Every structure is written in structure tokens, then in C-alpha cells.
Short mmCIF file of C-alpha atoms and ligand atoms in Angstrom, two decimals:
data_model
loop_
_atom_site.label_atom_id
_atom_site.label_comp_id
_atom_site.label_asym_id
_atom_site.label_seq_id
_atom_site.Cartn_x
_atom_site.Cartn_y
_atom_site.Cartn_z
CA UNK A 1 4.56 -2.31 15.59
CA UNK A 2 4.19 -5.76 14.08
CA UNK A 3 0.60 -6.94 14.11
CA UNK A 4 0.91 -10.21 12.17
CA UNK A 5 3.92 -12.42 11.91
CA UNK A 6 3.88 -15.51 9.76
CA UNK A 7 6.53 -18.21 10.08
CA UNK A 8 7.05 -21.16 7.75
CA UNK A 9 3.34 -21.12 7.00
CA UNK A 10 2.38 -24.01 4.76
CA UNK A 11 -0.81 -25.46 3.36
CA UNK A 12 -0.94 -28.67 1.41
CA UNK A 13 -4.29 -29.96 0.16
CA UNK A 14 -5.07 -33.67 -0.04
CA UNK A 15 -5.02 -36.88 1.97
CA UNK A 16 -2.44 -37.06 4.76
CA UNK A 17 -0.96 -33.76 3.62
CA UNK A 18 1.72 -33.73 6.34
CA UNK A 19 3.70 -36.15 4.17
CA UNK A 20 4.66 -33.24 1.97
CA UNK A 21 6.26 -31.17 4.73
CA UNK A 22 9.67 -32.89 4.89
CA UNK A 23 9.82 -32.88 1.09
CA UNK A 24 9.03 -29.16 0.90
CA UNK A 25 11.75 -28.61 3.47
CA UNK A 26 14.17 -30.40 1.16
CA UNK A 27 13.11 -27.99 -1.56
CA UNK A 28 10.89 -30.25 -3.65
CA UNK A 29 8.69 -28.25 -6.04
CA UNK A 30 4.92 -27.96 -6.10
CA UNK A 31 4.89 -29.72 -9.46
CA UNK A 32 6.95 -32.66 -8.24
CA UNK A 33 4.82 -33.06 -5.11
CA UNK A 34 1.71 -33.12 -7.27
CA UNK A 35 3.24 -35.86 -9.45
CA UNK A 36 4.70 -38.04 -6.75
CA UNK A 37 2.30 -37.62 -3.83
CA UNK A 38 -0.89 -36.47 -5.57
CA UNK A 39 -1.01 -33.51 -3.19
CA UNK A 40 -1.55 -29.84 -4.02
CA UNK A 41 0.72 -27.27 -2.44
CA UNK A 42 -1.32 -24.14 -1.72
CA UNK A 43 1.24 -22.17 0.29
CA UNK A 44 4.87 -23.13 0.69
CA UNK A 45 6.77 -21.92 3.81
CA UNK A 46 5.56 -18.32 3.69
CA UNK A 47 7.39 -15.92 5.98
CA UNK A 48 6.56 -12.25 6.47
CA UNK A 49 5.38 -9.76 9.00
CA UNK A 50 2.80 -7.04 8.65
CA UNK A 51 3.10 -3.73 10.45
CA UNK A 52 0.17 -2.06 12.12
CA UNK A 53 -1.51 0.43 9.78
CA UNK A 54 0.07 -0.77 6.57
CA UNK A 55 -1.57 -1.95 3.38
CA UNK A 56 0.09 -5.26 2.65
CA UNK A 57 -0.68 -6.53 -0.82
CA UNK A 58 -0.44 -10.17 -1.81
CA UNK A 59 -0.16 -10.39 -5.56
CA UNK A 60 0.22 -13.24 -8.00
CA UNK A 61 -1.38 -15.01 -10.92
CA UNK A 62 -4.47 -17.15 -10.49
CA UNK A 63 -3.63 -20.34 -8.60
CA UNK A 64 -0.46 -18.91 -7.02
CA UNK A 65 -1.84 -19.35 -3.49
CA UNK A 66 -3.14 -15.89 -2.56
CA UNK A 67 -6.57 -16.93 -1.31
CA UNK A 68 -5.12 -19.87 0.57
CA UNK A 69 -2.59 -17.62 2.27
CA UNK A 70 -5.13 -15.02 3.33
CA UNK A 71 -7.51 -17.67 4.65
CA UNK A 72 -4.71 -19.14 6.71
CA UNK A 73 -4.41 -15.80 8.50
CA UNK A 74 -7.86 -16.12 10.08
CA UNK A 75 -7.77 -19.92 9.98
CA UNK A 76 -10.65 -20.34 7.60
CA UNK A 77 -8.15 -22.88 6.28
CA UNK A 78 -6.18 -24.99 8.78
CA UNK A 79 -2.45 -24.82 8.10
CA UNK A 80 -0.45 -27.97 7.48
CA UNK A 81 2.55 -26.37 9.17
CA UNK A 82 3.89 -23.10 10.55
CA UNK A 83 2.66 -20.25 12.71
CA UNK A 84 0.46 -17.17 12.44
CA UNK A 85 1.18 -14.76 15.29
CA UNK A 86 -1.34 -11.98 15.96
CA UNK A 87 0.38 -9.52 18.31
CA UNK A 88 2.54 -12.44 19.37
CA UNK A 89 -0.29 -14.91 19.99
CA UNK A 90 -0.38 -17.99 17.78
CA UNK A 91 -3.70 -18.13 15.94
CA UNK A 92 -2.97 -21.74 14.98
CA UNK A 93 -3.07 -22.72 18.68
CA UNK A 94 -6.23 -20.79 19.61
CA UNK A 95 -9.12 -22.86 20.99
CA UNK A 96 -12.53 -22.50 19.32
CA UNK A 97 -13.70 -19.74 21.68
CA UNK A 98 -10.49 -17.71 21.28
CA UNK A 99 -10.71 -18.13 17.54
CA UNK A 100 -14.31 -16.94 17.51
CA UNK A 101 -13.34 -13.81 19.50
CA UNK A 102 -10.38 -13.21 17.21
CA UNK A 103 -12.55 -13.33 14.12
CA UNK A 104 -15.20 -11.16 15.69
CA UNK A 105 -13.01 -8.40 17.07
CA UNK A 106 -9.65 -8.43 15.41
CA UNK A 107 -9.91 -9.61 11.85
CA UNK A 108 -12.57 -8.96 9.22
CA UNK A 109 -12.84 -10.22 5.70
CA UNK A 110 -14.22 -8.99 2.40
CA UNK A 111 -14.55 -11.65 -0.27
CA UNK A 112 -14.67 -11.27 -4.01
CA UNK A 113 -18.16 -12.76 -4.25
CA UNK A 114 -19.67 -11.61 -1.03
CA UNK A 115 -22.85 -13.53 -0.30
CA UNK A 116 -25.37 -10.88 0.64
CA UNK A 117 -28.70 -11.74 2.23
CA UNK A 118 -31.26 -11.14 -0.53
CA UNK A 119 -34.17 -10.53 1.86
CA UNK A 120 -32.29 -7.84 3.80
CA UNK A 121 -31.81 -4.22 2.82
CA UNK A 122 -28.39 -2.83 1.97
CA UNK A 123 -28.24 -1.24 5.42
CA UNK A 124 -29.21 -4.46 7.17
CA UNK A 125 -26.58 -6.32 5.18
CA UNK A 126 -23.93 -3.80 6.18
CA UNK A 127 -25.04 -4.11 9.82
CA UNK A 128 -24.81 -7.87 9.85
CA UNK A 129 -21.38 -8.25 11.47
CA UNK A 130 -22.27 -5.81 14.23
CA UNK A 131 -25.58 -7.51 14.82
CA UNK A 132 -23.81 -10.82 15.39
CA UNK A 133 -21.60 -9.06 17.94
CA UNK A 134 -24.69 -7.84 19.80
CA UNK A 135 -24.07 -4.13 19.12
CA UNK A 136 -27.26 -2.15 19.82
CA UNK A 137 -29.44 -1.08 16.92
CA UNK A 138 -28.73 2.64 17.06
CA UNK A 139 -24.98 2.24 17.14
CA UNK A 140 -24.83 -0.39 14.44
CA UNK A 141 -27.04 1.65 12.13
CA UNK A 142 -24.76 4.61 12.67
CA UNK A 143 -21.61 2.65 11.86
CA UNK A 144 -23.14 0.82 8.93
CA UNK A 145 -24.38 4.13 7.45
CA UNK A 146 -20.91 5.57 7.80
CA UNK A 147 -19.40 2.56 6.05
CA UNK A 148 -21.99 2.77 3.27
CA UNK A 149 -21.19 6.43 2.69
CA UNK A 150 -17.55 5.53 2.56
CA UNK A 151 -18.06 3.10 -0.32
CA UNK A 152 -20.30 5.51 -2.22
CA UNK A 153 -23.65 3.91 -1.46
CA UNK A 154 -25.31 6.87 0.19
CA UNK A 155 -28.97 6.84 -0.69
CA UNK A 156 -29.09 3.08 -1.33
CA UNK A 157 -29.57 2.01 2.31
CA UNK A 158 -33.12 0.79 1.88
CA UNK A 159 -32.69 -1.02 -1.41
CA UNK A 160 -32.32 -4.76 -1.67
CA UNK A 161 -29.16 -6.33 -3.13
CA UNK A 162 -30.89 -7.47 -6.33
CA UNK A 163 -31.70 -3.82 -7.11
CA UNK A 164 -27.97 -3.06 -7.22
CA UNK A 165 -25.38 -3.69 -9.92
CA UNK A 166 -22.72 -6.33 -9.27
CA UNK A 167 -20.17 -3.66 -8.47
CA UNK A 168 -22.47 -2.01 -5.97
CA UNK A 169 -23.18 -5.32 -4.31
CA UNK A 170 -19.46 -5.72 -3.86
CA UNK A 171 -19.39 -2.35 -2.14
CA UNK A 172 -21.99 -3.55 0.32
CA UNK A 173 -19.64 -6.41 1.15
CA UNK A 174 -16.86 -3.92 1.74
CA UNK A 175 -19.10 -1.72 3.89
CA UNK A 176 -19.93 -4.76 5.99
CA UNK A 177 -16.25 -5.45 6.55
CA UNK A 178 -15.60 -1.83 7.48
CA UNK A 179 -18.63 -1.41 9.76
CA UNK A 180 -17.25 -4.20 11.89
CA UNK A 181 -14.22 -2.03 12.66
CA UNK A 182 -11.64 -4.84 12.88
CA UNK A 183 -7.92 -4.25 13.52
CA UNK A 184 -7.12 -6.07 10.32
CA UNK A 185 -9.20 -6.17 7.18
CA UNK A 186 -8.56 -9.01 4.76
CA UNK A 187 -9.69 -8.19 1.24
CA UNK A 188 -9.56 -11.03 -1.27
CA UNK A 189 -9.82 -9.60 -4.80
CA UNK A 190 -12.40 -7.24 -3.34
CA UNK A 191 -12.30 -4.82 -6.27
CA UNK A 192 -11.69 -7.29 -9.08
CA UNK A 193 -15.33 -7.44 -10.13
CA UNK A 194 -15.69 -3.65 -10.45
CA UNK A 195 -15.55 -1.58 -13.63
CA UNK A 196 -12.14 0.03 -14.12
CA UNK A 197 -13.31 3.56 -13.28
CA UNK A 198 -15.26 2.59 -10.19
CA UNK A 199 -12.38 0.40 -9.23
CA UNK A 200 -9.98 3.33 -9.32
CA UNK A 201 -12.36 5.37 -7.18
CA UNK A 202 -12.55 2.54 -4.68
CA UNK A 203 -8.78 2.24 -4.54
CA UNK A 204 -8.57 5.96 -3.86
CA UNK A 205 -11.29 5.77 -1.22
CA UNK A 206 -9.55 2.86 0.43
CA UNK A 207 -6.30 4.83 0.60
CA UNK A 208 -8.07 7.83 2.07
CA UNK A 209 -9.93 5.68 4.55
CA UNK A 210 -6.74 3.96 5.56
CA UNK A 211 -4.90 7.24 6.10
CA UNK A 212 -7.72 8.35 8.40
CA UNK A 213 -8.33 5.23 10.47
CA UNK A 214 -4.89 3.61 10.11
CA UNK A 215 -6.38 0.18 9.69
CA UNK A 216 -4.14 -2.69 8.76
CA UNK A 217 -5.24 -4.07 5.42
CA UNK A 218 -4.18 -7.28 3.72
CA UNK A 219 -5.22 -6.81 0.13
CA UNK A 220 -5.16 -9.59 -2.43
CA UNK A 221 -5.04 -8.83 -6.11
CA UNK A 222 -3.85 -10.38 -9.35
CA UNK A 223 -3.61 -6.87 -10.83
CA UNK A 224 -0.16 -5.32 -10.76
CA UNK A 225 -1.38 -1.74 -11.27
CA UNK A 226 -3.73 -2.09 -8.33
CA UNK A 227 -0.96 -3.56 -6.19
CA UNK A 228 1.41 -0.74 -7.06
CA UNK A 229 -1.21 1.91 -6.48
CA UNK A 230 -2.34 0.86 -3.04
CA UNK A 231 0.36 -1.31 -1.51
CA UNK A 232 2.77 -0.02 1.12
CA UNK A 233 4.48 -3.34 0.55
CA UNK A 234 3.79 -6.12 -1.89
CA UNK A 235 4.40 -9.84 -1.56
CA UNK A 236 4.58 -11.48 -4.96
CA UNK A 237 3.61 -15.18 -5.06
CA UNK A 238 4.32 -17.96 -7.52
CA UNK A 239 3.39 -21.62 -7.06
CA UNK A 240 2.69 -21.12 -3.36
CA UNK A 241 6.03 -19.43 -2.70
CA UNK A 242 6.54 -15.77 -1.89
CA UNK A 243 9.20 -14.80 -4.42
CA UNK A 244 9.67 -11.20 -3.32
CA UNK A 245 8.46 -8.83 -0.64
CA UNK A 246 9.13 -5.15 -1.02
CA UNK A 247 7.80 -1.66 -1.54
CA UNK A 248 6.30 -1.01 -4.99
CA UNK A 249 9.47 0.84 -5.86
CA UNK A 250 11.71 -2.06 -4.83
CA UNK A 251 9.63 -4.55 -6.78
CA UNK A 252 9.82 -2.38 -9.90
CA UNK A 253 13.37 -1.26 -9.71
CA UNK A 254 15.08 -4.22 -8.06
CA UNK A 255 13.14 -7.31 -9.09
CA UNK A 256 14.49 -10.29 -7.13
CA UNK A 257 14.61 -12.63 -10.10
CA UNK A 258 13.63 -13.17 -13.72
CA UNK A 259 10.07 -14.08 -12.77
CA UNK A 260 9.45 -10.75 -11.02
CA UNK A 261 11.23 -8.95 -13.83
CA UNK A 262 8.87 -10.46 -16.39
CA UNK A 263 5.91 -9.69 -14.17
CA UNK A 264 6.71 -5.98 -14.01
CA UNK A 265 8.34 -5.36 -17.39
CA UNK A 266 5.33 -3.71 -19.02
CA UNK A 267 4.69 -1.24 -16.26
CA UNK A 268 4.79 2.41 -17.25
CA UNK A 269 7.01 3.61 -14.42
CA UNK A 270 6.12 7.25 -14.96
CA UNK A 271 2.56 6.46 -13.88
CA UNK A 272 3.63 4.61 -10.78
CA UNK A 273 6.68 6.39 -9.42
CA UNK A 274 6.19 9.65 -7.59
CA UNK A 275 8.38 12.59 -6.66
CA UNK A 276 8.87 10.93 -3.25
CA UNK A 277 10.40 7.92 -4.97
CA UNK A 278 13.13 9.86 -6.78
CA UNK A 279 13.76 12.83 -4.53
CA UNK A 280 16.93 13.33 -2.58
CA UNK A 281 18.15 15.43 0.32
CA UNK A 282 18.44 19.10 -0.65
CA UNK A 283 21.26 21.36 0.45
CA UNK A 284 19.67 24.20 2.35
CA UNK A 285 20.60 27.49 3.94
CA UNK A 286 18.77 29.75 6.34
CA UNK A 287 18.67 33.42 5.27
CA UNK A 288 20.25 34.77 8.48
CA UNK A 289 23.47 32.90 7.74
CA UNK A 290 24.29 35.39 5.01
CA UNK A 291 25.67 35.19 1.44
CA UNK A 292 29.25 34.46 2.47
CA UNK A 293 28.27 31.26 4.27
CA UNK A 294 25.94 30.31 1.42
CA UNK A 295 28.77 30.64 -1.06
CA UNK A 296 31.11 28.61 1.11
CA UNK A 297 28.49 25.85 1.50
CA UNK A 298 28.12 25.61 -2.25
CA UNK A 299 31.87 25.46 -2.77
CA UNK A 300 32.22 22.76 -0.10
CA UNK A 301 29.65 20.51 -1.71
CA UNK A 302 30.47 21.36 -5.30
CA UNK A 303 27.00 22.62 -6.19
CA UNK A 304 25.66 25.80 -7.74
CA UNK A 305 22.47 26.47 -5.84
CA UNK A 306 21.00 26.22 -2.36
CA UNK A 307 17.44 26.07 -1.13
CA UNK A 308 16.57 28.87 1.24
CA UNK A 309 14.38 27.72 4.12
CA UNK A 310 13.19 29.28 7.36
CA UNK A 311 13.54 27.79 10.84
CA UNK A 312 10.49 25.57 10.27
CA UNK A 313 11.99 24.28 7.01
CA UNK A 314 9.45 26.23 4.99
CA UNK A 315 10.71 26.79 1.48
CA UNK A 316 11.42 30.45 0.69
CA UNK A 317 13.19 29.97 -2.63
CA UNK A 318 16.54 29.21 -4.13
CA UNK A 319 19.83 31.05 -4.33
CA UNK A 320 22.51 30.40 -6.94
CA UNK A 321 26.25 30.82 -6.52
CA UNK A 322 26.11 33.85 -8.82
CA UNK A 323 23.34 35.42 -6.75
CA UNK A 324 25.33 34.86 -3.57
CA UNK A 325 28.50 36.33 -5.05
CA UNK A 326 26.57 39.37 -6.30
CA UNK A 327 24.90 39.83 -2.91
CA UNK A 328 28.27 39.74 -1.22
CA UNK A 329 29.57 42.41 -3.59
CA UNK A 330 26.52 44.64 -3.22
CA UNK A 331 26.24 44.07 0.50
CA UNK A 332 22.79 42.53 0.18
CA UNK A 333 21.09 39.89 2.28
CA UNK A 334 20.22 36.36 1.10
CA UNK A 335 16.53 37.21 1.09
CA UNK A 336 17.12 40.11 -1.26
CA UNK A 337 18.55 37.84 -3.93
CA UNK A 338 16.44 34.72 -3.30
CA UNK A 339 14.51 33.52 -6.34
CA UNK A 340 11.03 32.77 -5.15
CA UNK A 341 9.43 31.56 -8.35
CA UNK A 342 10.71 28.02 -8.36
CA UNK A 343 9.11 24.81 -9.57
CA UNK A 344 7.42 22.80 -6.82
CA UNK A 345 5.61 19.50 -6.66
CA UNK A 346 4.10 17.38 -3.89
CA UNK A 347 5.67 14.10 -2.79
CA UNK A 348 2.76 12.14 -4.27
CA UNK A 349 2.93 13.84 -7.68
CA UNK A 350 3.49 11.23 -10.39
CA UNK A 351 6.60 11.61 -12.51
CA UNK A 352 4.31 11.58 -15.50
CA UNK A 353 2.69 14.76 -14.21
CA UNK A 354 5.86 16.84 -13.97
CA UNK A 355 7.87 15.74 -16.94
CA UNK A 356 7.34 19.02 -18.71
CA UNK A 357 8.09 21.05 -15.63
CA UNK A 358 11.40 19.30 -15.15
CA UNK A 359 12.47 19.56 -18.76
CA UNK A 360 11.72 23.28 -18.88
CA UNK A 361 13.73 24.30 -15.85
CA UNK A 362 17.46 24.42 -15.10
CA UNK A 363 16.91 24.15 -11.38
CA UNK A 364 15.97 20.97 -9.57
CA UNK A 365 12.28 20.72 -8.74
CA UNK A 366 11.48 21.26 -5.06
CA UNK A 367 9.25 18.72 -3.34
CA UNK A 368 7.09 20.36 -0.69
CA UNK A 369 4.18 19.34 1.51
CA UNK A 370 0.91 21.29 1.87
CA UNK A 371 2.51 23.63 4.39
CA UNK A 372 5.27 24.37 1.83
CA UNK A 373 7.88 22.58 3.91
CA UNK A 374 10.79 21.31 1.87
CA UNK A 375 10.85 17.52 1.68
CA UNK A 376 13.43 16.99 -1.03
CA UNK A 377 14.50 17.90 -4.50
CA UNK A 378 14.25 16.10 -7.80
CA UNK A 379 16.92 16.41 -10.42
CA UNK A 380 16.38 15.57 -14.06
CA UNK A 381 18.95 12.78 -14.10
CA UNK A 382 17.26 10.91 -11.25
CA UNK A 383 13.94 10.93 -13.07
CA UNK A 384 15.42 9.65 -16.31
CA UNK A 385 17.39 7.02 -14.46
CA UNK A 386 14.36 5.78 -12.52
CA UNK A 387 12.30 5.61 -15.70
CA UNK A 388 15.01 3.55 -17.33
CA UNK A 389 14.46 1.08 -14.51
CA UNK A 390 17.57 1.86 -12.50
CA UNK A 391 17.77 2.20 -8.77
CA UNK A 392 17.64 5.85 -7.78
CA UNK A 393 21.26 6.85 -7.25
CA UNK A 394 22.32 8.26 -3.92
CA UNK A 395 24.33 11.40 -3.70
CA UNK A 396 24.20 15.11 -4.09
CA UNK A 397 23.60 17.17 -7.12
CA UNK A 398 21.93 20.17 -8.52
P1 ADP B 1 -5.22 -17.88 -5.94
O1 ADP B 1 -6.11 -17.30 -4.89
O2 ADP B 1 -3.88 -17.21 -6.01
O3 ADP B 1 -5.86 -17.95 -7.28
P2 ADP B 1 -5.57 -20.35 -4.46
O4 ADP B 1 -5.04 -20.03 -3.11
O5 ADP B 1 -7.02 -20.36 -4.64
O6 ADP B 1 -4.86 -19.39 -5.53
O7 ADP B 1 -5.00 -21.76 -4.90
C1 ADP B 1 -3.64 -22.16 -4.70
C2 ADP B 1 -3.49 -23.62 -5.11
O8 ADP B 1 -4.18 -24.44 -4.20
C3 ADP B 1 -4.06 -23.94 -6.48
O9 ADP B 1 -3.21 -24.89 -7.08
C4 ADP B 1 -5.42 -24.49 -6.18
O10 ADP B 1 -5.82 -25.40 -7.17
C5 ADP B 1 -5.16 -25.21 -4.86
N1 ADP B 1 -6.36 -25.26 -3.99
C6 ADP B 1 -7.01 -24.21 -3.46
N2 ADP B 1 -8.04 -24.62 -2.68
C7 ADP B 1 -8.03 -25.97 -2.72
C8 ADP B 1 -8.84 -27.00 -2.14
N3 ADP B 1 -9.83 -26.70 -1.32
N4 ADP B 1 -8.51 -28.29 -2.42
C9 ADP B 1 -7.50 -28.59 -3.23
N5 ADP B 1 -6.69 -27.69 -3.81
C10 ADP B 1 -6.95 -26.39 -3.57
MG1 MG B 2 -8.03 -16.40 -5.12
#
């Protein structure tokens, strides 16, 4: 379900900014508008929608309009034109009371430099949003503690912000945003001030948190690696314009233009793409169908092996054409000739982590979930092709 829909959203800074709107509509550039009208275009006709429960990343270089865009979503900045629909209701048209409720209940924000109250403890800082909402002491302590644990600040509840490192102070800001339990969490460069290692931990924690609570997160970053790691989809901005919106894979493999191409050219794809990105539909057979059917299936699709799965799609192993032919001759069942020792990876395994596996084996690598259910297969060619920056080809193969 769509939770936020943005239409023609525009922000121009400066005196009588509305003057720029017709010119932007004619396609005049940010640079030209700055020269001729002395106005600064922050966001230029942004259009996108965000689905409930997704992590939507807004990425771009400094000055590209990320902060302006995210502040337009909760109207910390008044738009010059366009709409922001929250579950269909236009935030731009909300009266002050509706807007206050919206900010309190539906949308929370974590800033890069979160101003903590120096005289309050970490716990009291994390409780702040709930306190404003009038949540009772016991409940808000409980939720704030939970949020603090989540960001790795267990044991620091009674310290004051100045006793914490910069990175830890940032975590308090995050805990405050989480304790509030909003539908949508806006995070503007929330991790940018953290050390690389802590930052990676936080990204991981955020992903885990999100998979548990299914919160919608709008995450701003200027860091491509971070965007690729955590984004379900990424909007890439340049000069106030969204130049591409897509999954990390789409952005990497099908950059919309030269700008995006240059942006992503140094990425080590093997550390970003996963088995899920390059896997394809496997050809399967259930054991009770027998070797004759298995052989026929392989002939029909021009392949030399089949994955043997049970009724629940649990992977039992693989059977080759030779195995099937032999079984037929010896009057054996599929299960008797199934090879059970076959290479397996999880959908989220990075290509980088199964390079060796795939180069050592003749068979495709099976992609399974924790319950050993077959999700797909990865063939060597698809991996090499993806790493060369090509779209993953469709089609069968083994
Ligand atoms: P980012 O967050 O991607 O670094 P910003 O959204 O902060 O970019 O800025 C986008 C553009 O809008 C920049 O050109 C910036 O100078 C301009 N801008 C941002 N805030 C203001 C403001 N309050 N007044 C005038 N110009 C602004
Ligand atoms: Mg910014």
C-alpha cells in the first residue's frame, strides 16, 4: 500500500519564489534560474510514491536537494508547488492542528545533528517525544529503554549527553525517533557522523529493526554504499531533480543516464549484489514422478540436470540426465540416484562470498531459505555477466 505520494513537489528559495514555477515547467535549469531570477531551486518537480514498510533512500551529492525534499514531506519547509499525500490526504493543505497531529503520530524525524537536551539524561532525551504526546511515565520509559537497547546504548540510560561520544549522541537521537513509534521515520544523514564500523552496525540494526516492525523509513544519505546496503529503492538527486528511482540493482545495472553511470562506476558489484539478484527459476521435479518423467523434462527444456524437491518445495538434491537414464535402466527411483551434496547459498549471500563455490562446481548453486526451500539457482554465467555490469539475462540454463 502506498503511504506517501509526492506530485510535482517543488521548493524554490528566495523572494517571490512562485515566479520560478512557470519557468521550471518550461524546463529552465536551476543554474539559469539562479542567474536570471536570483532564486535557488531546492527541489524541482519531484514525483514518487513510497510503499508502506519500505526503506526509501534519497541519495545525492551535497546541495542536490535531499534535506529540502525530506523536510517538505513533514512540511518543516513549505512547498512552492505540488502535493504531498499521506494515505491520500494532502499534507500541504492540512491546517495547523492537523499538521501538529500528523507530526506527532504519523511522521518522526532523526536529524544529522540532533540537538539533545544537555541537562537531561540519555533516557529522558529518548523519552522526549513521548512526553510531549502525554504518554504516561511508565510506558514512555519502557519504550525509550527499548529504543535505547536497539541502538546499542544499553547501560547508558542515566548518563548525560556530554558524557557520550558524538556517535553515541547520534544514537540517542535515533532512539528518540524510534521511541515515538511513528508510521514513517525520516532520517536525514542520520549515520553520517558515525565511525565506519559503528555505522555498518547501525545500518544492520536498522535493517533488522525494519524487518521486525515494518516501519516505513525515508533515509537520506550522500553515501552510495550505504544507499545500496539499506535501500529497498533509491531516488538519486541532482540539482533538485530526481534523476532516477529504482532498486539498488536497477540503479547499478541500468543507470538512467551518464550522470548515474558516473555516480555508480566505482562500485564493487560483488559486494553489493546478492544471490537473490542473479538467481533464476530452477527446473524442478518431485521424486514420485519417476526417472522417465525427469528425463523427458530435461529433454524438453534442453538441460542436463533437475532439482529434486518435495511437495513443500524443500530441496532434496539434484539429478542429472545420466543419473536418470541409469536409474531407468536399473529400475531405481529418483531418490536413489539423487545427489544430496550440492552447493547452497542463501538469497542474501553476497556474490563476493560464493565466488569460489561457484567456480569449483559444475552444477548451478542452489539458493535456499532457512527452511531449505528452493528459491532459485545461480549459474556461473549470470554471476559473471552481472559483475560485468550487464542486466541479468532471463532464460533457462544449467
Ligand atoms: P542537500 O541536503 O542535498 O545537501 P539541501 O536540500 O540542503 O541539499 O539544499 C538544496 C539547495 O537548496 C542548495 O542549493 C542549497 O543551497 C539550497 N538551500 C537549502 N536551504 C536553503 C535556504 N533556507 N535558503 C536558501 N537556499 C537554501
Ligand atoms: Mg542535507
